[in-house]
Each structure stands twice: as structure tokens, then as C-alpha cells.
Amino acid sequence: MRVAAVWFPDWPIQAARLDAGDELEEPLAIGAHHRIKVVSHAARKLGIRRGMKVRYAQSVCPDLTVVEDNPDRDGRMFAALAASFDDVAASVEVLRPGLVVVDIAAAGTFHGSEEKATEMLIDAAARRGIDALAGVADEIATAVIAARVPAVVPAGQSASFLAGLPLRMLVAETSLGADADTVAALGQLGVGTLGELAALPSTAISTRFGRAGLHCHRIACAAPNRRVAPEIPSADLSVSVSPEDPIERVDAAAFAARALAASLHERLADAGLNCLRLKVKAEVDGGEIVERTWRTREALTEEATADRVRWQLDGWLTHGGAGAITSLILEPLEVAQPDTAGQLWGSGSATGPGTGDDQARRVAERVQSQLGIDAVVQPRFVGGRGVAERVALVPFGERGPESSHAAWPGAIPQPLPARIGGGLNHPASRVTMIDAHATPIGVTAEALLTSQPYALSWGGNKYLITGWAGPWPVDGEWWEETPHKVARLQVIGCTPRDQEPVGWLLVWSKQQWRVEAMYT
């Protein structure tokens, strides 16, 4: 097998330029969540880097043009561009917007040579302001890496070509599926090149890093991979729809894509299978059939399937000139058994996500689509002095507020409590603490206890106090009309009957002790 990979560097930048009719002025950058996501070559030369805050990047380069991130735009524009390759090669697969792989052996036989076929692929993608690089090798992964050099790797020389490349090439391209943490760990152990990784025993890699490490090792060794667009016999799992009115608008295409993706994944779930390669086929006015194959490294989720179908339909309708769509078919070309089943959370390996995590994500996204984005939230560490204030709940799938790991004066020392109560205003959080003379204990203005703790009552239970630490005063929001003054106290106690120790984090606020959290 010989594979050609055609790579469009910084594709979101190129897609934005295409969508705007090449009217955007350099230097260019794509922004997402107030940070720079992609930068153009001209912007990089001026010091703009990925991950920068947009405001800081604009202060470094006042002439910087920042375009909002739009994955739908990237997919739509590339779906239309990928149609150009059909005139050169029959076996074309889209790995992601901005990267395709082609069976260059078949195309080379047809056009006379690999070199000529590769040159024709570059020419087919030629647009004003669009850059493309190509790499040729025996394996898909090696060809993808070669496209970034770029290079044509002679047959049988993939391992020697990869040997001298830095290890970071594994994470330079997301479609390779290399785990970033695993690559970082290998680098910390002194592995600097792909050749050094390939020289390590596969058993040692799999024992230390599991499946994620073995995947990186196979790439470095140039292990044989799947063919480009092979027709693998499988059960008929395709789904189709023939709308009453031909699809002519993008919004109608999006609705059809979502509904058909749901039907496909219901059928896949019933069969206990995942889809790795999907063919999107459409019949247009006049009876013409247009199709495109999408390949992914990980199993397609329902949302990912709907996105790819929507991008493809949008490309055909907007830029492909194919006419109204009268019939739409989704055909799984390559399916596989899930790695694990029966669990919802954490069913993957220690080094990578599993099918259960994908299922959980799909469930969360479906609930959000029905009940709203705030219906499913996830905790994020944000820093703070207490316990509850260190965790913020943000909508699932969104980035939370930036956390600060700097020291917080008055923060509770480690170890932190494991359970958080219902809140300081919850009736069940009220606690009464007394000294040996049954006198209630409070906190003075100097942040000292009024007496030595002896016992406390919480609900209907009584506990003898065996130890305590604190109090730690916090004078927060002192600039407001009603400052938030509290003091925290760690307390350990036990019941007179079973002598089982219990730990609490108490808060003194508004002349009352309350339980903020418990130690278990």
C-alpha cells in the first residue's frame, strides 16, 4: 500500500479566508473562549502563539485580525474543497477538516506515476490564498507525518524516515490519536525521537503505558495500518431518508443530519458496534449520486456523525453545485466491537477514554439538547479558602473559570474534607458546641475561642470532642456594605457509645456554628 496525505496547515485560518472571499487582512488568528486557537504564518512571525489571551495577543500585535472559531465553517469549506480530489483519485478519505489521505498507488497507476498523481492532488486543491503540503509513505500514519515535513518516503523506508524525527511529532496531528500525557511521560524518561521509541521493547511499553503507549510505539515502528477506503464486508447497518421536499437549504440539511445520525447510532447500539469509517451518500436532482468517506481514529459519536453529515451536505449545497438533495444515505464502511461494555463511567483504560465515557458524553449532550445547557454541569477547581468555594459548577462541555494555584491566606490546610453539606443556610447544618460547663462556645473579635471545646450536638446526636484545630478567620468582601466575616474550625469527636471518630469543618458565621463539610 502507498498512501498520500494532503495537509492544509492552519486550516481554520484558510477556511475563514475562503469564507470571507480572501478579504481578511494578515496577520490572522482564530479565537475561542478569549484565547488564540490557531495563528497564521504571518502572525507567528510577529510572536503570536496558540494559547495566548486574545487581549494580550492584540497588545503584542495591534494589527492582528481575530476571527471567531467556527468548526461548522471549517467542515463546510473543506467538504467542498475535498470534492476536487475526486477528479484525481477514486479512494479519498477525510480524516478531519484540513487533512485527507489518498490511495496513491492506484492513482499513480492511472496517471503514470506517484509523483505525477501527487502533483495533480496539490493542483486540484489550488485556490487563491490556500496552501497545501503532501507526504507519501507506505502507511497512513507515516504519510500524515511526512506531509508535515514534507517528504516522499521511498517504499520500505518508513522506519528509517521516522527514526530521526522528534517525539513531539506524535501530538502535532490530532488524527494520529496519540495521547499527549503518554508522549510527555516518554519525553520525561529521556525518549527524544521516534527512533528511540521504536527501539524500546513493545512489552515494556505496553506494561508501562498500556494501550496508549503501544499505539505510539506502533506509529514509531511504522507498523502496517489499514488500507485507504477498503470495502470491508459487514452487516447492512445503513440508514436512509427520502424527504418529501428536496433539501435545498442548510437548516433543513442540519435537521436531516441530526435525525439520521440518531437513527444510525440506534442501529449501531442494537448491534453492539461502533463506527470508525462512514460514507455519506446523497442523490440529487437528475439522479446523480455524490458521496464522501469520513474516517476517524476513535469511534464516531452521534454528535460527531451529525457534524460530519451536516458539513458534507452544507458543502454540497453551498459550494458543490450538486443541486437539491432528494435522498440521503449513511453507510458505515468500517465497524468494530467496543473495547469494553456494561459501564457508564470510567470503562476505558488508564491511559485513554473508553466506550463508557463516550456513552456518558452522549447521554449528557442529549439531556442538554432537550433541557438546556445548564441541565448538566461538571465540577471545576477554581481555588479558595474554604471547601465549597473551591469548586465551581459549569455546564458540561464548557471550560470553567481559570483556577489559581497560588496560596490563599486563611485557607484550610490539608487534608481537605471529603463530603460537602447542603450549605451554610441549610437547617441540617446547625451545630451547638459547648465547654465542660455546658456554656456555648463562640469566636471573639480577636479570632479566639471563648472557651475550650468539650462536646457538640448535631441534629439528635451528641459527640465528645477529642481534638480541634483553628479557628482560621476570613475577612472577605470587606469592601462591601455587609462584609463576609467567618472563622473556620476543624473538630474531631466521637459518640460515647461506639467511640467511632467523626471529623467536621465548622464555620462560625452570624453568631452560629454550622457544618460546612465532613471528613470521612
Coordinates of C-alpha atoms in Angstrom, one line a residue:
M1 CA 0.0 0.0 0.0
R2 CA 1.1 3.5 -0.8
V3 CA -0.7 6.5 0.8
A4 CA -0.5 10.2 0.1
A5 CA -1.6 12.6 2.8
V6 CA -2.6 16.1 1.8
W7 CA -2.4 18.6 4.7
F8 CA -3.7 22.1 4.8
P9 CA -1.7 23.9 7.5
D10 CA -3.7 26.0 9.9
W11 CA -6.9 25.0 8.1
P12 CA -9.3 27.1 10.3
I13 CA -7.3 30.2 9.1
Q14 CA -7.6 29.1 5.5
A15 CA -11.3 28.3 5.8
A16 CA -12.0 31.7 7.3
R17 CA -10.1 33.3 4.4
L18 CA -12.1 31.3 1.9
D19 CA -15.4 32.1 3.5
A20 CA -14.6 35.8 3.5
G21 CA -13.6 35.8 -0.2
D22 CA -9.9 36.3 0.7
E23 CA -10.8 39.7 2.1
L24 CA -9.3 39.2 5.6
E25 CA -6.1 41.0 6.2
E26 CA -3.0 39.5 7.7
P27 CA -1.9 38.8 10.4
L28 CA -4.7 36.4 11.2
A29 CA -5.7 34.4 14.2
I30 CA -8.7 32.2 15.3
G31 CA -10.0 32.9 18.8
A32 CA -12.0 30.6 21.0
H33 CA -13.1 31.3 24.6
H34 CA -11.0 34.5 24.7
R35 CA -7.8 32.7 23.7
I36 CA -5.9 32.2 20.5
K37 CA -6.6 28.8 19.0
V38 CA -4.9 29.0 15.6
V39 CA -2.5 31.5 14.1
S40 CA -1.3 32.2 10.6
H41 CA 2.3 32.1 9.5
A42 CA 2.4 35.9 9.4
A43 CA 1.1 36.1 12.9
R44 CA 3.6 33.5 14.2
K45 CA 6.4 35.6 12.8
L46 CA 5.2 38.5 14.9
G47 CA 5.2 36.5 18.1
I48 CA 1.6 35.4 18.3
R49 CA 1.2 31.9 19.8
R50 CA -1.6 29.4 20.5
G51 CA -3.0 29.7 24.0
M52 CA -2.4 33.4 24.3
K53 CA -5.2 35.5 25.6
V54 CA -6.8 37.4 22.8
R55 CA -6.4 40.8 24.5
Y56 CA -2.7 40.1 25.2
A57 CA -2.1 39.0 21.6
Q58 CA -3.8 42.2 20.3
S59 CA -1.5 44.2 22.6
V60 CA 1.5 42.4 21.1
C61 CA 0.2 43.0 17.6
P62 CA -2.4 45.8 17.3
D63 CA -2.9 44.9 13.6
L64 CA -3.9 41.3 14.4
T65 CA -7.3 40.3 12.9
V66 CA -9.1 37.8 15.2
V67 CA -11.8 35.6 13.7
E68 CA -14.2 33.7 16.0
D69 CA -13.7 29.9 15.9
N70 CA -16.4 28.1 13.9
P71 CA -16.0 24.3 13.4
D72 CA -19.0 24.2 11.1
R73 CA -17.4 26.7 8.8
D74 CA -14.2 24.7 8.8
G75 CA -16.0 21.5 8.0
R76 CA -18.3 23.0 5.4
M77 CA -15.5 24.7 3.4
F78 CA -13.3 21.6 3.5
A79 CA -16.2 19.3 2.4
A80 CA -16.5 21.4 -0.8
L81 CA -12.7 21.5 -1.3
A82 CA -12.3 17.7 -0.9
A83 CA -14.6 17.2 -3.9
S84 CA -11.7 18.4 -6.1
F85 CA -9.7 15.3 -5.3
D86 CA -12.3 13.0 -6.8
D87 CA -11.1 14.0 -10.3
V88 CA -7.6 12.7 -9.4
A89 CA -8.2 9.6 -7.2
A90 CA -11.0 7.2 -6.5
S91 CA -10.1 6.3 -2.9
V92 CA -10.2 9.5 -0.9
E93 CA -10.8 9.7 2.8
V94 CA -11.2 12.8 5.0
L95 CA -9.5 12.3 8.4
R96 CA -10.6 15.8 9.6
P97 CA -11.2 19.2 8.0
G98 CA -7.8 20.1 6.7
L99 CA -6.4 16.6 6.1
V100 CA -7.2 13.8 3.6
V101 CA -5.5 10.6 2.7
V102 CA -5.5 9.0 -0.8
D103 CA -4.6 5.6 -2.2
I104 CA -1.7 7.0 -4.3
A105 CA -0.7 3.6 -5.7
A106 CA -4.0 3.2 -7.6
A107 CA -3.9 6.9 -8.6
G108 CA -0.3 6.6 -9.7
T109 CA -1.1 3.6 -11.9
F110 CA -3.8 5.5 -13.6
H111 CA -1.9 8.7 -14.1
G112 CA 1.5 7.2 -14.8
S113 CA 3.5 7.7 -11.6
E114 CA 3.1 8.6 -7.9
E115 CA 4.9 11.9 -8.4
K116 CA 2.5 13.0 -11.1
A117 CA -0.6 11.9 -9.1
T118 CA 0.7 13.7 -6.1
E119 CA 1.3 16.9 -8.1
M120 CA -2.2 16.6 -9.5
L121 CA -3.6 16.4 -6.0
I122 CA -1.9 19.6 -5.0
D123 CA -3.1 21.3 -8.2
A124 CA -6.6 20.1 -7.5
A125 CA -6.6 21.9 -4.2
A126 CA -5.2 25.1 -5.6
R127 CA -7.2 28.1 -4.5
R128 CA -6.2 31.7 -4.0
G129 CA -4.6 32.0 -0.6
I130 CA -4.7 28.3 0.1
D131 CA -1.6 26.3 1.0
A132 CA -1.3 22.5 0.9
L133 CA 1.5 20.1 1.6
A134 CA 1.7 16.4 0.6
G135 CA 3.5 13.4 2.1
V136 CA 3.7 9.9 0.7
A137 CA 4.6 6.7 2.6
D138 CA 3.6 3.1 3.0
E139 CA 1.3 3.7 6.0
I140 CA -1.4 6.2 6.8
A141 CA 0.3 7.4 10.0
T142 CA 3.7 7.8 8.3
A143 CA 2.2 9.6 5.4
V144 CA 0.4 12.1 7.7
I145 CA 3.7 12.8 9.5
A146 CA 5.5 13.0 6.1
A147 CA 3.1 15.7 5.0
R148 CA 4.4 18.0 7.7
V149 CA 8.0 17.7 6.6
P150 CA 7.0 17.4 3.6
A151 CA 8.6 14.3 2.1
V152 CA 8.1 11.4 -0.2
V153 CA 9.2 8.3 1.7
P154 CA 10.6 5.5 -0.5
A155 CA 8.8 2.1 -0.3
G156 CA 10.1 0.1 2.7
Q157 CA 11.9 3.1 4.2
S158 CA 9.3 4.4 6.6
A159 CA 11.0 3.2 9.8
S160 CA 14.3 4.9 8.9
F161 CA 12.5 8.1 7.9
L162 CA 10.7 8.3 11.2
A163 CA 13.8 7.4 13.3
G164 CA 15.2 10.9 13.2
L165 CA 12.0 12.8 13.8
P166 CA 11.3 14.3 17.3
L167 CA 8.9 12.6 19.6
R168 CA 6.6 15.6 19.6
M169 CA 5.5 14.8 16.0
L170 CA 3.1 12.3 17.6
V171 CA 1.0 15.1 19.1
A172 CA 1.4 17.6 16.3
E173 CA -1.5 15.9 14.5
T174 CA -4.7 15.0 16.3
S175 CA -5.8 12.4 13.8
L176 CA -2.8 10.2 14.8
G177 CA -4.7 9.6 18.1
A178 CA -1.5 9.8 20.3
D179 CA -2.2 10.5 24.0
A180 CA -0.5 13.8 24.9
D181 CA 0.2 12.7 28.6
T182 CA 1.8 9.4 27.4
V183 CA 4.1 11.3 24.9
A184 CA 5.0 13.8 27.7
A185 CA 5.8 10.9 30.1
L186 CA 8.0 9.3 27.4
G187 CA 9.8 12.6 26.9
Q188 CA 10.5 12.9 30.7
L189 CA 12.0 9.4 30.6
G190 CA 14.5 10.5 28.0
V191 CA 12.9 9.4 24.8
G192 CA 13.5 12.2 22.4
T193 CA 13.0 10.7 18.9
L194 CA 10.6 8.3 17.2
G195 CA 13.6 6.0 16.6
E196 CA 14.4 5.8 20.3
L197 CA 10.8 4.9 20.9
A198 CA 10.8 2.2 18.2
A199 CA 14.0 0.7 19.7
L200 CA 12.2 0.0 23.1
P201 CA 10.6 -3.4 23.6
S202 CA 6.9 -3.4 22.9
T203 CA 6.3 -5.5 26.0
A204 CA 7.9 -2.8 28.2
I205 CA 5.9 -0.1 26.5
S206 CA 2.6 -1.9 26.9
T207 CA 3.4 -2.8 30.5
R208 CA 4.3 0.8 31.5
F209 CA 1.9 2.8 29.3
G210 CA -0.8 0.3 28.3
R211 CA -2.7 0.7 25.0
A212 CA -1.9 4.4 24.6
G213 CA 1.8 3.7 24.7
L214 CA 1.6 0.7 22.4
H215 CA -0.3 2.8 19.9
C216 CA 2.6 5.4 19.9
H217 CA 5.1 2.6 19.6
R218 CA 3.4 1.1 16.5
I219 CA 3.4 4.5 14.8
A220 CA 7.1 4.9 15.5
C221 CA 7.8 1.4 14.2
A222 CA 5.8 2.1 11.0
A223 CA 3.6 -0.9 11.7
P224 CA 1.2 -1.7 8.9
N225 CA -2.1 0.1 9.1
R226 CA -5.5 -0.2 7.4
R227 CA -5.8 0.5 3.7
V228 CA -7.4 3.7 2.4
A229 CA -11.1 3.2 1.7
P230 CA -11.2 -0.6 1.6
E231 CA -14.6 -2.1 1.2
I232 CA -14.9 -4.3 4.3
P233 CA -17.9 -6.7 4.2
S234 CA -20.2 -6.1 7.1
A235 CA -23.8 -6.3 8.1
D236 CA -26.1 -3.8 6.4
L237 CA -26.4 -1.0 9.0
S238 CA -27.0 1.8 6.6
V239 CA -29.9 4.2 7.2
S240 CA -31.5 6.5 4.6
V241 CA -34.2 9.1 4.3
S242 CA -36.0 10.5 1.3
P243 CA -37.7 13.8 2.4
E244 CA -41.0 14.8 0.9
D245 CA -39.4 18.1 -0.3
P246 CA -35.9 18.0 -1.7
I247 CA -33.3 19.5 0.7
E248 CA -32.2 22.9 -0.6
R249 CA -31.4 24.9 2.5
V250 CA -28.7 24.5 5.0
D251 CA -31.0 24.5 8.0
A252 CA -33.0 21.7 6.5
A253 CA -29.8 19.8 5.9
A254 CA -28.8 20.2 9.6
F255 CA -32.1 18.9 10.7
A256 CA -31.9 15.8 8.4
A257 CA -28.3 15.2 9.6
R258 CA -29.2 15.2 13.2
A259 CA -32.2 12.9 12.7
L260 CA -30.4 10.4 10.5
A261 CA -27.3 10.3 12.8
A262 CA -29.6 9.4 15.7
S263 CA -31.2 6.6 13.7
L264 CA -27.8 5.3 12.7
H265 CA -26.5 5.2 16.2
E266 CA -29.6 3.5 17.5
R267 CA -29.0 0.7 14.9
L268 CA -25.3 0.6 15.9
A269 CA -26.2 0.3 19.5
D270 CA -28.6 -2.5 18.9
A271 CA -25.8 -4.4 17.1
G272 CA -23.3 -3.5 19.8
L273 CA -20.9 -1.9 17.3
N274 CA -19.0 1.4 16.8
C275 CA -18.5 3.1 13.5
L276 CA -14.9 4.1 12.5
R277 CA -15.5 5.0 8.9
L278 CA -18.6 6.5 7.4
K279 CA -19.8 7.0 3.9
V280 CA -22.2 9.9 3.3
K281 CA -24.1 9.3 0.1
A282 CA -26.7 11.6 -1.5
E283 CA -28.9 11.5 -4.6
V284 CA -29.5 14.9 -6.1
D285 CA -31.9 16.2 -8.7
G286 CA -31.4 14.5 -12.0
G287 CA -30.4 11.1 -10.4
E288 CA -26.7 11.9 -9.9
I289 CA -25.1 10.2 -6.8
V290 CA -22.5 12.1 -4.8
E291 CA -20.6 10.5 -1.9
R292 CA -17.8 11.2 0.6
T293 CA -16.0 8.9 3.1
W294 CA -15.0 10.2 6.5
R295 CA -12.6 8.2 8.7
T296 CA -11.9 8.8 12.4
R297 CA -9.3 7.4 14.8
E298 CA -11.8 7.0 17.6
A299 CA -15.3 5.7 17.3
L300 CA -17.8 8.2 16.0
T301 CA -20.3 9.6 18.5
E302 CA -23.8 10.6 17.5
E303 CA -22.8 14.3 17.6
A304 CA -19.6 13.7 15.6
T305 CA -21.6 11.8 13.0
A306 CA -24.2 14.6 12.7
D307 CA -21.4 17.2 12.4
R308 CA -19.7 15.4 9.5
V309 CA -23.0 14.8 7.7
R310 CA -24.0 18.5 8.2
W311 CA -20.6 19.7 6.9
Q312 CA -20.8 17.5 3.9
L313 CA -24.4 18.4 3.0
D314 CA -23.6 22.1 3.5
G315 CA -20.6 21.8 1.2
W316 CA -22.6 20.1 -1.5
L317 CA -25.5 22.6 -1.3
T318 CA -23.4 25.8 -0.9
H319 CA -20.3 25.2 -2.9
G320 CA -20.6 21.9 -4.7
G321 CA -23.3 22.9 -7.2
A322 CA -24.9 19.5 -6.9
G323 CA -28.5 20.7 -6.7
A324 CA -31.3 19.8 -4.3
I325 CA -30.8 16.6 -2.3
T326 CA -33.6 14.1 -2.9
S327 CA -32.2 11.1 -0.9
L328 CA -29.6 10.7 1.8
I329 CA -27.9 7.5 2.9
L330 CA -25.4 6.9 5.8
E331 CA -23.4 3.8 5.4
P332 CA -20.9 2.5 8.0
L333 CA -18.0 1.1 6.0
E334 CA -16.0 0.0 9.0
V335 CA -17.4 -1.1 12.3
A336 CA -15.8 -2.5 15.4
Q337 CA -16.7 -4.0 18.7
P338 CA -16.5 -1.7 21.7
D339 CA -13.4 -2.3 23.8
T340 CA -15.5 -2.6 26.9
A341 CA -19.2 -2.6 27.7
G342 CA -21.5 -2.6 30.6
Q343 CA -20.2 0.5 32.4
L344 CA -21.2 4.1 32.0
W345 CA -18.2 5.9 33.6
G346 CA -14.5 5.0 33.5
S347 CA -14.7 2.0 31.3
G348 CA -11.7 3.0 29.3
S349 CA -8.1 2.1 30.1
A350 CA -6.0 4.1 32.5
T351 CA -4.4 6.0 29.6
G352 CA -7.4 6.7 27.4
P353 CA -11.1 7.1 27.3
G354 CA -13.4 4.2 26.8
T355 CA -16.7 3.4 25.3
G356 CA -18.4 4.0 28.6
D357 CA -17.1 7.6 28.7
D358 CA -18.3 8.1 25.2
Q359 CA -21.7 6.8 26.1
A360 CA -21.8 9.1 29.1
R361 CA -20.9 12.1 27.0
R362 CA -23.6 11.3 24.5
V363 CA -26.2 11.0 27.3
A364 CA -25.1 14.3 28.8
E365 CA -25.2 16.1 25.4
R366 CA -28.7 14.6 24.7
V367 CA -30.0 15.9 28.0
Q368 CA -28.6 19.3 27.3
S369 CA -30.2 19.4 23.9
Q370 CA -33.6 18.6 25.5
L371 CA -33.4 20.6 28.8
G372 CA -30.9 23.2 28.1
I373 CA -27.1 23.6 28.5
D374 CA -27.3 24.2 32.3
A375 CA -29.2 21.0 32.9
V376 CA -25.9 19.0 33.1
V377 CA -23.0 20.6 35.0
Q378 CA -19.5 19.4 35.9
P379 CA -17.2 20.5 38.8
R380 CA -14.1 22.6 38.2
F381 CA -11.4 23.6 40.7
V382 CA -11.2 27.4 41.0
G383 CA -9.3 27.9 44.2
G384 CA -10.4 29.5 47.5
R385 CA -10.1 29.4 51.3
G386 CA -13.0 27.1 52.2
V387 CA -14.2 23.9 50.6
A388 CA -17.4 24.6 48.7
E389 CA -15.9 27.8 47.2
R390 CA -13.0 25.9 45.7
V391 CA -15.4 24.1 43.3
A392 CA -17.5 25.8 40.6
L393 CA -20.2 24.0 38.6
V394 CA -20.0 24.8 34.9
P395 CA -22.2 23.5 32.0
F396 CA -20.9 20.2 30.7
G397 CA -18.5 20.6 27.7
E398 CA -17.6 24.2 28.6
R399 CA -14.3 25.4 30.1
G400 CA -14.6 26.6 33.6
P401 CA -13.1 29.7 35.1
E402 CA -9.3 29.8 35.3
S403 CA -8.0 28.3 38.5
S404 CA -5.3 29.8 40.6
H405 CA -2.9 27.6 42.5
A406 CA -1.4 30.5 44.4
A407 CA -1.5 30.4 48.2
W408 CA -4.8 31.7 49.8
P409 CA -4.3 33.4 53.2
G410 CA -6.6 31.8 55.7
A411 CA -7.1 28.7 53.6
I412 CA -8.0 25.4 55.2
P413 CA -4.9 23.1 55.5
Q414 CA -4.7 19.7 54.0
P415 CA -6.2 17.1 54.1
L416 CA -9.5 18.6 52.9
P417 CA -12.9 17.2 53.8
A418 CA -14.4 14.5 51.5
R419 CA -18.1 15.4 51.9
I420 CA -19.7 18.8 51.5
G421 CA -23.0 19.5 53.2
G422 CA -26.2 21.2 51.9
G423 CA -24.9 24.7 52.5
L424 CA -24.5 27.0 55.5
N425 CA -28.1 28.1 55.3
H426 CA -29.4 24.6 55.3
P427 CA -31.3 23.8 58.6
A428 CA -29.4 20.5 59.0
S429 CA -26.0 22.3 59.1
R430 CA -26.7 23.9 62.5
V431 CA -24.3 22.8 65.3
T432 CA -24.1 23.7 69.0
M433 CA -20.7 23.4 70.7
I434 CA -20.2 23.7 74.5
D435 CA -17.4 23.6 77.0
A436 CA -17.2 21.4 80.1
H437 CA -19.6 23.7 82.0
A438 CA -22.2 23.5 79.2
T439 CA -21.6 27.0 78.2
P440 CA -21.9 27.7 74.4
I441 CA -18.6 28.4 72.7
G442 CA -18.2 31.2 70.1
V443 CA -15.4 33.2 68.5
T444 CA -14.2 36.5 69.8
A445 CA -13.3 39.6 67.7
E446 CA -9.6 38.5 68.0
A447 CA -10.5 35.2 66.3
L448 CA -10.1 33.2 69.5
L449 CA -12.5 30.6 71.0
T450 CA -14.4 31.8 74.1
S451 CA -13.7 28.5 75.9
Q452 CA -12.2 25.1 75.5
P453 CA -14.4 22.8 73.4
Y454 CA -15.8 19.8 75.2
A455 CA -18.9 18.5 73.3
L456 CA -21.2 19.3 70.4
S457 CA -24.6 18.4 69.3
W458 CA -25.6 17.9 65.7
G459 CA -29.2 17.0 64.9
G460 CA -30.2 14.4 67.5
N461 CA -26.7 13.2 68.2
K462 CA -24.2 14.2 70.9
Y463 CA -20.4 13.9 70.4
L464 CA -17.5 14.3 72.8
I465 CA -14.8 16.5 71.2
T466 CA -11.4 14.8 71.2
G467 CA -9.4 17.3 69.2
W468 CA -9.7 20.6 67.2
A469 CA -7.6 23.0 65.2
G470 CA -8.1 26.7 64.5
P471 CA -10.0 28.9 64.2
W472 CA -8.9 30.4 60.9
P473 CA -10.6 33.8 60.4
V474 CA -11.5 35.1 57.0
D475 CA -12.5 38.7 56.5
G476 CA -13.9 38.6 53.0
E477 CA -15.7 41.2 50.9
W478 CA -14.6 43.9 53.3
W479 CA -15.2 46.5 50.7
E480 CA -19.0 45.7 50.7
E481 CA -21.6 47.3 53.0
T482 CA -22.0 43.9 54.7
P483 CA -18.6 42.2 54.9
H484 CA -18.4 38.4 55.0
K485 CA -16.6 37.6 58.2
V486 CA -16.3 33.9 59.1
A487 CA -14.0 31.7 61.1
R488 CA -13.4 28.0 60.4
L489 CA -12.6 25.3 62.9
Q490 CA -11.6 21.6 62.4
V491 CA -13.1 19.4 65.0
I492 CA -12.9 15.6 65.8
G493 CA -15.3 13.9 68.1
C494 CA -16.9 10.6 68.9
T495 CA -20.2 9.3 70.4
P496 CA -19.9 7.9 73.9
R497 CA -21.3 4.6 72.7
D498 CA -19.2 3.4 69.8
Q499 CA -16.2 5.7 70.1
E500 CA -16.1 6.0 66.3
P501 CA -14.2 9.2 65.4
V502 CA -16.0 11.8 63.2
G503 CA -14.5 14.9 61.7
W504 CA -16.1 18.2 60.8
L505 CA -15.2 21.5 59.3
L506 CA -17.2 24.1 61.2
V507 CA -17.9 27.7 60.2
W508 CA -18.7 30.5 62.7
S509 CA -20.9 33.0 61.0
K510 CA -23.6 35.3 62.3
Q511 CA -23.0 34.1 65.9
Q512 CA -23.8 30.5 64.9
W513 CA -21.7 27.3 64.2
R514 CA -22.6 25.4 61.1
V515 CA -21.2 22.3 59.3
E516 CA -19.5 23.2 56.1
A517 CA -18.1 19.8 55.3
M518 CA -17.2 16.4 56.9
Y519 CA -14.1 14.3 57.0
T520 CA -14.6 10.6 56.2

